[in-house]
XYZ file of C-alpha atoms in Angstrom:
642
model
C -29.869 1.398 4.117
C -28.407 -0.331 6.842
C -25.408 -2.980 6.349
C -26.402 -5.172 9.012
C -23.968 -8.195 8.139
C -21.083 -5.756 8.407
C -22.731 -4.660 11.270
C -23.194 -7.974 13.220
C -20.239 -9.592 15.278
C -18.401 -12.570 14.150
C -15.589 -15.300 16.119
C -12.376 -16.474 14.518
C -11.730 -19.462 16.608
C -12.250 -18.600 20.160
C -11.894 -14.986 19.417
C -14.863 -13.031 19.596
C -15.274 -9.513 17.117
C -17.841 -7.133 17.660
C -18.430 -6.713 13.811
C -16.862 -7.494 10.447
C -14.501 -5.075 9.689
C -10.765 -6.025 9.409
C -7.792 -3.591 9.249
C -5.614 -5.328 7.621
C -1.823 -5.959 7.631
C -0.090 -2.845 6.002
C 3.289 -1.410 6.461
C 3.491 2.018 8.151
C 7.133 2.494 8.404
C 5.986 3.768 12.086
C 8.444 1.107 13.589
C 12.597 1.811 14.302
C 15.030 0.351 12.391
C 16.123 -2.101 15.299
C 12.191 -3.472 15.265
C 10.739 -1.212 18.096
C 7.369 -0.189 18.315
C 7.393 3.887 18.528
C 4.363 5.631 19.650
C 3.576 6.989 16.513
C 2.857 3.494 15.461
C 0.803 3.168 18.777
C -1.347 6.557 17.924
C -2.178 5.797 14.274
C -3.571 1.658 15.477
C -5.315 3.249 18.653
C -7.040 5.780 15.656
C -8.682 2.898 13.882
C -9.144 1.185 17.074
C -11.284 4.214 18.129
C -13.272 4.424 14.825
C -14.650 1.041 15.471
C -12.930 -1.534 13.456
C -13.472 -4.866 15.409
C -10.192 -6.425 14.107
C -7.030 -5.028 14.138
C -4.126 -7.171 12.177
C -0.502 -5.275 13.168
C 0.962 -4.786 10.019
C 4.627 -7.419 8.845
C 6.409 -8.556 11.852
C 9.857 -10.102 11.561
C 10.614 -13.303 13.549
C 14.132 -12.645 12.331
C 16.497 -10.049 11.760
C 17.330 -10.952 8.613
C 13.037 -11.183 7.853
C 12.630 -7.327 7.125
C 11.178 -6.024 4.009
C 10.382 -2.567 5.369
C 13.081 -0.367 6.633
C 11.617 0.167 9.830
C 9.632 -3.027 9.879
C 9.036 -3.986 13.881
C 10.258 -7.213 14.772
C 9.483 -10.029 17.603
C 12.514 -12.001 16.903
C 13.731 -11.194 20.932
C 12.167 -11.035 24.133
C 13.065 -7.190 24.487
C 10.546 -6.575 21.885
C 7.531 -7.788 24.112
C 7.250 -4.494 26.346
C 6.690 -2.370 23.507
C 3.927 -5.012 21.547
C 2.113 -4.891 24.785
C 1.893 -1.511 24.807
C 0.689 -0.767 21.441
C -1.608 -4.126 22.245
C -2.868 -2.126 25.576
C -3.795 1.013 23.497
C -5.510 -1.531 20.568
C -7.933 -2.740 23.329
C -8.922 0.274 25.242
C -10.263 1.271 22.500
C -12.545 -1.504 22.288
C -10.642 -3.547 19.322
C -9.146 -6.789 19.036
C -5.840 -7.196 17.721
C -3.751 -10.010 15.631
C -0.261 -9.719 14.976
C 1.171 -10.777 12.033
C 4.544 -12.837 11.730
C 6.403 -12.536 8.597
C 9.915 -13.210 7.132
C 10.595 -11.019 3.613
C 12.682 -13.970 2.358
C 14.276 -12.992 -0.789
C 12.009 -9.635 -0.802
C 14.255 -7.700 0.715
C 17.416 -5.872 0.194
C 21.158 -6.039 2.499
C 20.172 -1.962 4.002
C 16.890 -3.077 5.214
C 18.579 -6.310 6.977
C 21.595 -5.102 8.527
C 23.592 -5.335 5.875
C 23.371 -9.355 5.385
C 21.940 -10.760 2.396
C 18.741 -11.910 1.899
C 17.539 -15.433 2.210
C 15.248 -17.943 0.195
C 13.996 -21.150 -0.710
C 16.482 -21.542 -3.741
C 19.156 -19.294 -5.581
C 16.253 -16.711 -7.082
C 16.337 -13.717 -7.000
C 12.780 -11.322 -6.703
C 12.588 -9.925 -10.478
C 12.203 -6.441 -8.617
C 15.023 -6.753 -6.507
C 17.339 -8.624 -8.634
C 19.431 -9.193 -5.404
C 20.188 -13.028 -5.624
C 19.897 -14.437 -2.394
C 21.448 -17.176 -0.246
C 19.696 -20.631 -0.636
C 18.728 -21.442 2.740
C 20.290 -24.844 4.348
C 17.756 -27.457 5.324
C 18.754 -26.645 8.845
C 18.210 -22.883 8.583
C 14.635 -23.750 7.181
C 13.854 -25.519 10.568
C 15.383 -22.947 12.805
C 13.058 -20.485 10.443
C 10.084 -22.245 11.791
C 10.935 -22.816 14.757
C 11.203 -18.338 15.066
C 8.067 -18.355 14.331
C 6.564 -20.735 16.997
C 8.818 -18.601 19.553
C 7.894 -14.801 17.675
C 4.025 -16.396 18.149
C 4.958 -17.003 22.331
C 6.024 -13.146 22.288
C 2.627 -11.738 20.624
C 0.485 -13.910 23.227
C 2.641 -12.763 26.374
C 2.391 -9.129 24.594
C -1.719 -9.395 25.146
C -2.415 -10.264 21.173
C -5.681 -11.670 20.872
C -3.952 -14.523 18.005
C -1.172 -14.440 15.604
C -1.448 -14.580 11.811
C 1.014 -16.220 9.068
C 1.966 -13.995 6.323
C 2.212 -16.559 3.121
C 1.152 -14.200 0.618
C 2.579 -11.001 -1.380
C 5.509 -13.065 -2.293
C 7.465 -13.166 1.167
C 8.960 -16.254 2.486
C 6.240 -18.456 3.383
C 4.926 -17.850 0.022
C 8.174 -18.370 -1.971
C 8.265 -21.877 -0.204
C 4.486 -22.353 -1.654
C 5.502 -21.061 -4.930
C 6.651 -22.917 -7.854
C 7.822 -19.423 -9.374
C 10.417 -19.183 -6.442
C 10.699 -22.511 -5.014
C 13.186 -24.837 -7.108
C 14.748 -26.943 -4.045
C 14.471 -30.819 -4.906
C 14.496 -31.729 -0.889
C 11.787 -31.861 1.812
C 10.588 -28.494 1.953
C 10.184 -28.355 -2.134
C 9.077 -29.997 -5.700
C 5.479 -30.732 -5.861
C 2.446 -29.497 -3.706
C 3.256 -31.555 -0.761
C 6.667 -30.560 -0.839
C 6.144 -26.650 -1.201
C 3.560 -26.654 1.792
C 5.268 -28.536 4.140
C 7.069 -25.308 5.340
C 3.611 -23.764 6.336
C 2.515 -26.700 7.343
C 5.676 -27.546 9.911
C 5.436 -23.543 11.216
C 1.699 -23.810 11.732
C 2.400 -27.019 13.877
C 5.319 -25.137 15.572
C 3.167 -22.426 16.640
C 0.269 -24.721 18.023
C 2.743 -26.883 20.268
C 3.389 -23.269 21.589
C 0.214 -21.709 22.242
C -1.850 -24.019 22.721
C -4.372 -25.460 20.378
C -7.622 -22.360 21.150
C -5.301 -19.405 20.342
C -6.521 -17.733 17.003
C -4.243 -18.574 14.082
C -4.532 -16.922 10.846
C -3.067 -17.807 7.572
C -2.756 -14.701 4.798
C -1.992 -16.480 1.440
C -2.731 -15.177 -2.103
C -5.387 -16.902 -4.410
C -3.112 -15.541 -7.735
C 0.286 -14.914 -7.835
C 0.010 -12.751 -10.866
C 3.322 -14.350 -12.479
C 3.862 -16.521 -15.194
C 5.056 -20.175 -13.636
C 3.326 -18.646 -10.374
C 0.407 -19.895 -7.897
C -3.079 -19.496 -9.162
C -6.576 -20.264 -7.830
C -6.792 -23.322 -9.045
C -3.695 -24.686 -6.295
C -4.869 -22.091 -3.973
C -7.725 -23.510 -3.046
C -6.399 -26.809 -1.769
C -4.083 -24.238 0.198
C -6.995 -23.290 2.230
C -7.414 -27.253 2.776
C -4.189 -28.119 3.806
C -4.184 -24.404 6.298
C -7.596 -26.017 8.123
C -6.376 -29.264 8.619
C -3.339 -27.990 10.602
C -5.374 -26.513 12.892
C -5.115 -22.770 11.203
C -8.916 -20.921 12.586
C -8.931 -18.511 9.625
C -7.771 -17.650 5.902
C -7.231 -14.041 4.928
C -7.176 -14.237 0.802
C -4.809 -11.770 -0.592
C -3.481 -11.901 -4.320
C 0.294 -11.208 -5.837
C 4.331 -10.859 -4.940
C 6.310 -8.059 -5.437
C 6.720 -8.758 -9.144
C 3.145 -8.363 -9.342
C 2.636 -5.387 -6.884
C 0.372 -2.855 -8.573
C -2.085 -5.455 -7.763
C -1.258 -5.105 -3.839
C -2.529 -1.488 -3.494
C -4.513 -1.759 -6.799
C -5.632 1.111 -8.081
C -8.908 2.169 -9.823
C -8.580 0.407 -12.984
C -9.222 -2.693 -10.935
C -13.488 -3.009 -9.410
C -14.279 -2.440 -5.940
C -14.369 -5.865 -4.222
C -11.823 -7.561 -7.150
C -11.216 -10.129 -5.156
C -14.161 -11.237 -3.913
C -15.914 -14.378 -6.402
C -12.193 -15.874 -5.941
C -11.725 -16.059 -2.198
C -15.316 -17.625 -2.554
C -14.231 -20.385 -4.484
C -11.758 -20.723 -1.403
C -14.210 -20.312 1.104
C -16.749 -22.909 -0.428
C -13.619 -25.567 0.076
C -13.577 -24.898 3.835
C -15.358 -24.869 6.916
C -13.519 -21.894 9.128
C -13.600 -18.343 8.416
C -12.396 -16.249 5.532
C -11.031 -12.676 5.069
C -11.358 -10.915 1.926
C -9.710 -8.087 0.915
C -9.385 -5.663 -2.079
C -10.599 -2.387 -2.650
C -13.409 -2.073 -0.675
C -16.084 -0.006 0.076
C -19.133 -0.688 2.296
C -22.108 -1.399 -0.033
C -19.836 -3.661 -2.358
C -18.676 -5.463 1.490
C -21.660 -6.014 2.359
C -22.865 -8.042 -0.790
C -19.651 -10.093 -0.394
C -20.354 -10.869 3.025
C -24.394 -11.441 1.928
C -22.855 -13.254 -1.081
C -20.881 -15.948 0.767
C -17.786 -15.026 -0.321
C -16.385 -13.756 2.834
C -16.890 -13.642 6.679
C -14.859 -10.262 7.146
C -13.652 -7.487 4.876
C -10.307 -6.269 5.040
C -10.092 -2.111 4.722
C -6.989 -1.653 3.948
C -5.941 2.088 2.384
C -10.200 3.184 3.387
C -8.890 2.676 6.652
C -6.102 4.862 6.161
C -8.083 7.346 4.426
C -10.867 7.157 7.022
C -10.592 5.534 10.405
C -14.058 6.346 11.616
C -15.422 4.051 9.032
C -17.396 1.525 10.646
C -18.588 3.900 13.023
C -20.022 6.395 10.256
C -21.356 3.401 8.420
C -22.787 2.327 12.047
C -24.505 5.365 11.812
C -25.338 5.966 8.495
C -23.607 8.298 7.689
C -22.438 7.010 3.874
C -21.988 10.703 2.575
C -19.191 11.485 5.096
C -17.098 8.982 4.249
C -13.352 10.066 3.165
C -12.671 7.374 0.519
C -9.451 6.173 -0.658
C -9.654 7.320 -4.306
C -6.798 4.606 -5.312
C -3.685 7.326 -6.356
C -1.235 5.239 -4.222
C 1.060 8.876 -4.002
C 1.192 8.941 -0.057
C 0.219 5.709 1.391
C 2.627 3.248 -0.931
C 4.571 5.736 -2.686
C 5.725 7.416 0.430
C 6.500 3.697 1.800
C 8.740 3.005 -0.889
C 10.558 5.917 -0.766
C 11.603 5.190 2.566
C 9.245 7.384 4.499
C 6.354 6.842 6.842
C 2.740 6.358 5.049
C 0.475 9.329 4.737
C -3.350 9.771 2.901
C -4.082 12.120 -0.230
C -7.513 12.575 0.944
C -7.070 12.756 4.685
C -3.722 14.340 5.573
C -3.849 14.190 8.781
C -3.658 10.313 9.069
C 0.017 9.094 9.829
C 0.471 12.600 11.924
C -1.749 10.948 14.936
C 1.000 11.103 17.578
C 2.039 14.900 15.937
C -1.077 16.974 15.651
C -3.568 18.041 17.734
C -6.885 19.012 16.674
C -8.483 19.655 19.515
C -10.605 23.344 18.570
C -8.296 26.151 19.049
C -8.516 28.126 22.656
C -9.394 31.745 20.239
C -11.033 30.735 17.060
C -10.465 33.104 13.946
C -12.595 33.815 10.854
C -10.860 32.155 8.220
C -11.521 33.034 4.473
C -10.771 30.195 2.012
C -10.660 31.381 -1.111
C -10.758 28.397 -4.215
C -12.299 24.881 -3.755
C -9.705 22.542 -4.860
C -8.113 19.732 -3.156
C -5.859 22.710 -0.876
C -9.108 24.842 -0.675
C -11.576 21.987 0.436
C -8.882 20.343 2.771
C -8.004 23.335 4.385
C -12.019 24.731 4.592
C -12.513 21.142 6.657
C -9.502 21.315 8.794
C -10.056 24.814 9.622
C -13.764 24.308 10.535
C -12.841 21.152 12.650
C -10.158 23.503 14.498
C -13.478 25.444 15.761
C -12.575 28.215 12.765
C -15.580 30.221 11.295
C -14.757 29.270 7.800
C -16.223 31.053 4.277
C -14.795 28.818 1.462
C -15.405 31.199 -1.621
C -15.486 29.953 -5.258
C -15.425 31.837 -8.030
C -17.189 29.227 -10.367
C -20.492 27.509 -9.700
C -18.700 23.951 -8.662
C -16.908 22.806 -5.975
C -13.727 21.149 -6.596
C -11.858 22.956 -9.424
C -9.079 20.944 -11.200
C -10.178 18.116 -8.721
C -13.093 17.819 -10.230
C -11.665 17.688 -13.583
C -9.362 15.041 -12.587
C -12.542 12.602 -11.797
C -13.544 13.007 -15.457
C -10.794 10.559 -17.124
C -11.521 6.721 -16.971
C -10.954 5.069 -13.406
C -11.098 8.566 -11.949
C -14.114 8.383 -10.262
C -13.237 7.316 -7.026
C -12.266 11.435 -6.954
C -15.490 12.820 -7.468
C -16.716 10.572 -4.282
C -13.951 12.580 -2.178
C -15.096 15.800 -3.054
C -18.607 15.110 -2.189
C -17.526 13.722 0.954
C -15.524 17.064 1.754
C -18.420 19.472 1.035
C -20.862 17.366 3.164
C -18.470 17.496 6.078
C -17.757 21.292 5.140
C -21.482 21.925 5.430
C -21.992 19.283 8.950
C -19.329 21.537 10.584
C -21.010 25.391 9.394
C -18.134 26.425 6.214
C -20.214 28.965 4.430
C -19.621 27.920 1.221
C -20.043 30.636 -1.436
C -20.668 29.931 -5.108
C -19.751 31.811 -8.118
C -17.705 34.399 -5.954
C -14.436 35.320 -6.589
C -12.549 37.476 -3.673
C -11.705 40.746 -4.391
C -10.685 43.547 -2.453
C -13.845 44.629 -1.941
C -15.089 41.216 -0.538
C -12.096 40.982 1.657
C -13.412 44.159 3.037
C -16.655 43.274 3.476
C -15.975 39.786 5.037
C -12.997 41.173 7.183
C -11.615 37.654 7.800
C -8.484 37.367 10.172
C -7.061 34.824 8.347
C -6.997 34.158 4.184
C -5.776 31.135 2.924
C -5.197 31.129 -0.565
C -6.013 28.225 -2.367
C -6.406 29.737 -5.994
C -4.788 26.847 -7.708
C -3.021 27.477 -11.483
C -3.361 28.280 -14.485
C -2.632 26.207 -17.932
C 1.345 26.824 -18.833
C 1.444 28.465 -22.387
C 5.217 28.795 -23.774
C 6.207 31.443 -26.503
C 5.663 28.709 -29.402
C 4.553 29.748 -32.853
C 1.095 28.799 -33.565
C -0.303 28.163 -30.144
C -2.960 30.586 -30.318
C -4.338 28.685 -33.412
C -8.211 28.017 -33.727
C -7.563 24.312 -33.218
C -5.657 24.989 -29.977
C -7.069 24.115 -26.701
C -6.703 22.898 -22.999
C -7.100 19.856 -21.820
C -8.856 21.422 -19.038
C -11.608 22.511 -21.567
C -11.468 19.479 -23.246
C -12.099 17.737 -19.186
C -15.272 20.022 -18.377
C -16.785 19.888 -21.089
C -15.761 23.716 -22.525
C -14.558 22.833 -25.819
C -15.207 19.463 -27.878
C -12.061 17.940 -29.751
C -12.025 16.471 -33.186
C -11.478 12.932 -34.505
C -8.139 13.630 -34.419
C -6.458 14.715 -32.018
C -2.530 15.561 -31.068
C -1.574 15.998 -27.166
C 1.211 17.972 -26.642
C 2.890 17.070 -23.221
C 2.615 13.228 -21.865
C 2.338 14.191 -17.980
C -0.389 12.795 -15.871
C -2.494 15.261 -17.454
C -1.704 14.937 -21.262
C -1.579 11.693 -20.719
C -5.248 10.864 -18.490
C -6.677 12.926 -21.222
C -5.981 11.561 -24.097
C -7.167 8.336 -22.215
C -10.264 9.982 -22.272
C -10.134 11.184 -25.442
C -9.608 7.633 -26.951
C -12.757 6.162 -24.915
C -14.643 8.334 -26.860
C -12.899 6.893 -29.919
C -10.780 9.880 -31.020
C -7.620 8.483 -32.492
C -4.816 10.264 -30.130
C -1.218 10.906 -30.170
C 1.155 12.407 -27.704
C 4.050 14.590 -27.741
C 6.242 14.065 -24.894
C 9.956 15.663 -24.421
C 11.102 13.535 -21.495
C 11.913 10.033 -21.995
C 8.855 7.910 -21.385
C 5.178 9.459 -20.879
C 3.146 9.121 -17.531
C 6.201 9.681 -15.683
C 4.439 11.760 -12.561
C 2.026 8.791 -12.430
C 1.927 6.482 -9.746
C 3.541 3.509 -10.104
C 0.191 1.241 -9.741
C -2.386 3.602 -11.972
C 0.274 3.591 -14.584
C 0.572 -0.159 -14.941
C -2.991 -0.491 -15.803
C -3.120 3.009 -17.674
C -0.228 2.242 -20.301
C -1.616 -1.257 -21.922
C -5.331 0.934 -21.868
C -3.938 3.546 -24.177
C -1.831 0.923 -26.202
C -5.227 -1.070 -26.433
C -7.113 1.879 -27.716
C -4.437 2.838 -29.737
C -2.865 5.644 -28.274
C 0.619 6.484 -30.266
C 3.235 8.291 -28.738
C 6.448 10.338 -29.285
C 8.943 10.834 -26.410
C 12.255 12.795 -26.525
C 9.998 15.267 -29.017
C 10.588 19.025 -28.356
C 7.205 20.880 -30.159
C 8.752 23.955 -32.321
C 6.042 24.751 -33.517
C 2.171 24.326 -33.796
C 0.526 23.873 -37.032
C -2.784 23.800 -38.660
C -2.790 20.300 -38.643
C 0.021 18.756 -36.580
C 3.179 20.501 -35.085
C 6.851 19.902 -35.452
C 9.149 18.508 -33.129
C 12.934 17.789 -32.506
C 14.106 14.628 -31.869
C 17.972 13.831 -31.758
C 18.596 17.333 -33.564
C 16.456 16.411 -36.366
C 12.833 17.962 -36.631
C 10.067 15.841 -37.709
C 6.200 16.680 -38.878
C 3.149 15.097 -37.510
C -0.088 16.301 -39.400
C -3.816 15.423 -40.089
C -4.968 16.424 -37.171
C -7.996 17.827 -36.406
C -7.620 19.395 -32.714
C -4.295 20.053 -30.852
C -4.437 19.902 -27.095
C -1.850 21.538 -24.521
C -1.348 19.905 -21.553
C 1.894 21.860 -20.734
C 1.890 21.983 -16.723
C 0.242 24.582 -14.716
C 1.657 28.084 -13.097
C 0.303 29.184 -9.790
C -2.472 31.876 -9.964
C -2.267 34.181 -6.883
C -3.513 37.081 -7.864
C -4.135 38.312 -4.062
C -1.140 37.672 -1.565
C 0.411 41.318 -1.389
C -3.566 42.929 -1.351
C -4.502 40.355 2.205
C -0.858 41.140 3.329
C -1.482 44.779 2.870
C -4.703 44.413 5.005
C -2.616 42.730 7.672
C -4.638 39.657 7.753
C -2.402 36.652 8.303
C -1.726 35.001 5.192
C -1.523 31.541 4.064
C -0.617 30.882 -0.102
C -1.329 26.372 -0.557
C -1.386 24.211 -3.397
C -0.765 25.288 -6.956
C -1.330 29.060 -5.966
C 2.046 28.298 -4.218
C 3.871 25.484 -6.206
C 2.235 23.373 -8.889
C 2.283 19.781 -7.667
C 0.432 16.572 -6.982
C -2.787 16.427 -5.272
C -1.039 15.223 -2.006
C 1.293 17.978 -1.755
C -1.822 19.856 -2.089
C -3.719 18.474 0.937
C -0.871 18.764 3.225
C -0.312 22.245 2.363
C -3.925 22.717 3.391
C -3.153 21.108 6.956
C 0.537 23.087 7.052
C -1.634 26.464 6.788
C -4.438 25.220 9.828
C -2.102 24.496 12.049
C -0.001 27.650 11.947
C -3.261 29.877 12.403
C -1.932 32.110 14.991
């Protein structure tokens, strides 16, 4: 099936875009701390560039110093900032791109460490309910000196070589606090009703155009919900789009909530591919330029938007991360190839808010553009694989796309081992597509795969790799507790394939991501579920995002739980815990499950070592962990292939 409206090229204003796919504004951390463009940050744009996204949009850039909300957020708040936009703009369009650049202030969404140790600014004394730091109420001459930085930051991108310049009034920054009754309480100009709250906008989108020029692409990115009580909702929004067009703005990129309503930013699986679209049509129906949607994407469910009227160009955001050769694979065809972004949020934001640069779950070598090279190596090896996991898949693909004769082996008859599991709990599925999408590029570059064949010695013999990468994952963690070898004891791994059916009800003993995804499961299928959990809260290895959906679901389906427990002991019916040095019974239960962690399983290191084959132990056969750890162990072992 071909998506031909993707496909087909498109104009915002006098800008003209070889098709309809959008990379859209996301923080990399790929910038300095001073606001520099690094070439990191030039390698991973040239990437998606190269795969054959028609419009690039450079991720939050601050027209002041005190505008960061990124530690390493670039900046064009000074002319010495141009050289290193026009490179990164050079790279952008020799590979056959255009590129926006988008001009942002954090406002009160930011924090003194990130801003050079000043405090942050707002509309009015409130603080961001994340944040909590309460910021300085800007003067009514510091708002016009605001927008007057952007009109100048907007002169920098064009002398840079950016094809147009967007306004970032959405996710809660400043632009949006001024357009926000949630944040905005100043009684002046710039505040009180509608016409109040968007003059700001309105005075910095007539700022930029008396410095541009009136055919330079503007851009407006604004959300359609603010996802907070008091907030902006559709029903204002879309008179925001009205008031955007008639001051001469050539385009509206819909986005949705602030930083009090972030799991809704990088939304994870609980929310539909395409959320967003039937809303930014209501916008788009109230105007007559161009509209950008964005929100979990993937091609098929783009393509009816775009069919659909409810957008003129889809914004990728994490799929792009997760797979810049997207348009030109979909150009193609080539659907089954596709790395998807399965929704976890553990390396793209959750590395971002730890401070560090972003990275991809499913595709670890995105973020490392400017690091790794994987051009095919000068003496290829024969590399056994041995388990199909996330480690074992990733590092069968990397290895066969280093020019490696690879034999992934599998001692089961699936691919994917506790992977594939993972996909089985509610909003998981996204997983199952990334596994698919590994063995088909597995098979496109020659892996042998091998079902139902578990190395031994002997086939180490008989294969006579020169490399072994280990990838034989873990094992369910059983503790010395009395009664845990009962007859109504079991895994939640057996309960996830399918192995071993649980009763009506049913006690889950340990509240990780495991114990915790499975008794989600578990209670879609209407078994009444508790949880035993001895740290403090349950879900506590989830991602922030998947969890804010994932509590209220088992609350809703009336999942109990018990934190601070300590199980004693297992019995018949229930088990015993300690709580505050007091022990407590829960029985009538019909099935107990484990989910106690996972111990590596590497049965095979000192037997390849003895062989003198290089060796290479990833994943959970090394250290139990999250999937992402996983992946980049995978890429870790490739690379240092001798």
């Amino acid at each position: 099936m071909k998506l031909m409206k993707l496909l087909s090229p498109g104009k915002i204003g006098a800008m003209e875009l070889k098709n309809r796919f959008v990379v859209p504004p996301m923080g990399t951390n790929f910038g300095t701390y001073e606001g520099e463009v690094t070439d990191d940050m030039i390698a991973y744009y040239r990437r998606r560039a190269k795969g054959g996204f028609g419009l690039i949009i450079i991720e939050v850039t601050a027209v002041d110093r005190k505008g960061k909300a990124i530690v390493n957020e670039v900046g064009l708040w000074d002319d010495s900032q141009i050289p290193g936009f026009a490179r990164l703009m050079d790279a952008i369009h020799e590979e056959g791109a255009k590129v926006v650049v988008q001009l942002h202030h954090a406002g009160r969404q930011s924090v003194p460490s990130y801003i050079f140790g000043e405090m942050p600014e707002a509309p009015s004394k409130v603080a961001c309910p994340m944040l909590n730091f309460v910021p300085e109420a800007m003067t009514n001459e510091r708002v016009w000196e605001i927008i007057d930085e952007f009109g100048d930051a907007a002169v920098r991108a064009k002398k840079a070589g950016a094809d147009g310049v967007e306004v970032h009034g959405a996710h809660g920054y400043l632009v949006a606090q001024f357009m926000s009754p949630h944040a905005n309480k100043r009684t002046d100009e710039f505040g009180g009703d509608f016409f109040g709250r968007m003059k700001f906008p309105q005075e910095i989108f007539k700022n930029i155009r008396s410095k541009v020029g009136p055919d330079y692409p503007l851009l407006f990115r604004f959300g359609h919900d603010e996802k907070v009580n008091g907030g902006r909702t559709l029903e204002e929004s879309v008179m925001v789009g009205r008031m955007a067009e008639e001051a001469g703005v050539d385009a509206l990129d819909i986005s949705i909530m602030t930083y009090a309503s972030l799991p809704y930013m990088s939304a994870p699986p609980a929310m539909p591919h395409g959320f967003n679209q039937f809303p930014t049509k209501f916008i788009k129906e109230a105007v007559s330029i161009p509209v950008i949607s964005v929100g979990r994407y993937e091609p098929a469910i783009a393509e009816s938007a775009l069919l659909n009227g409810c957008a003129d160009f889809i914004s990728f955001g994490r799929e792009s991360i997760a797979d810049p050769d997207l348009p030109a694979k979909v150009a193609e065809e080539k659907y089954d190839e596709i790395f998807p972004c399965i929704g976890c949020t553990q390396s793209c934001l959750g590395y971002l808010n730890g401070g560090g640069t972003i990275r991809c779950l499913v595709n670890p070598l995105s973020g490392l553009e400017n690091k790794v090279d994987m051009t095919p190596a000068a003496l290829p090896k024969k590399v056994l694989v041995a388990g199909s996991g996330p480690a074992g898949l990733a590092a069968a693909y990397l290895a066969a796309r280093k020019g490696h004769q690879v034999i992934l082996a599998e001692k089961t008859g699936e691919i994917g081992g506790q992977f594939r599991l993972a996909a089985v709990p509610p909003c998981k599925q996204d997983i199952a597509t990334a596994i698919r999408a590994y063995i088909n590029q597995c098979r496109k570059l020659g892996v042998t795969i091998c079902l139902n064949c578990e190395v031994t010695e002997e086939f180490l013999k008989e294969t006579n790799p020169d490399a072994v990468i280990l990838a034989t994952g873990g094992t369910p963690l059983h503790i010395n507790l009395e009664g845990i070898d009962g007859a109504n004891v079991m895994d939640a791994v057996d309960v996830l394939d399918g192995s071993k059916s649980a009763g009506n009800r049913v006690l889950v003993i340990g509240g990780g991501m495991t114990g915790v995804e499975t008794a989600d499961y578990l209670a879609e299928h209407n078994k009444a579920v508790t949880i035993v959990e001895m740290r403090d809260d349950i879900a506590l290895d989830e991602a922030s995002a998947p969890r804010f959906f994932l509590i209220p679901r088992l609350k809703e389906h009336g999942v109990g739980w018990h934190v601070g427990a300590t199980v004693k002991k297992i019995l018949p019916d229930g088990a015993v815990y300690e709580k505050d040095g007091e022990e407590h019974v829960l029985s009538g239960y019909d099935t107990i499950v484990l989910a106690l962690g996972v111990r590596p399983y590497n049965p095979l290191e000192e037997t390849v070592k003895a062989m003198g084959k290089e060796c290479f132990v990833i994943g959970d056969a090394k250290q139990p962990g999250p999937a992402n750890k996983a992946t980049e162990s995978a890429l870790e072992a490739v690379l240092g292939i001798s």
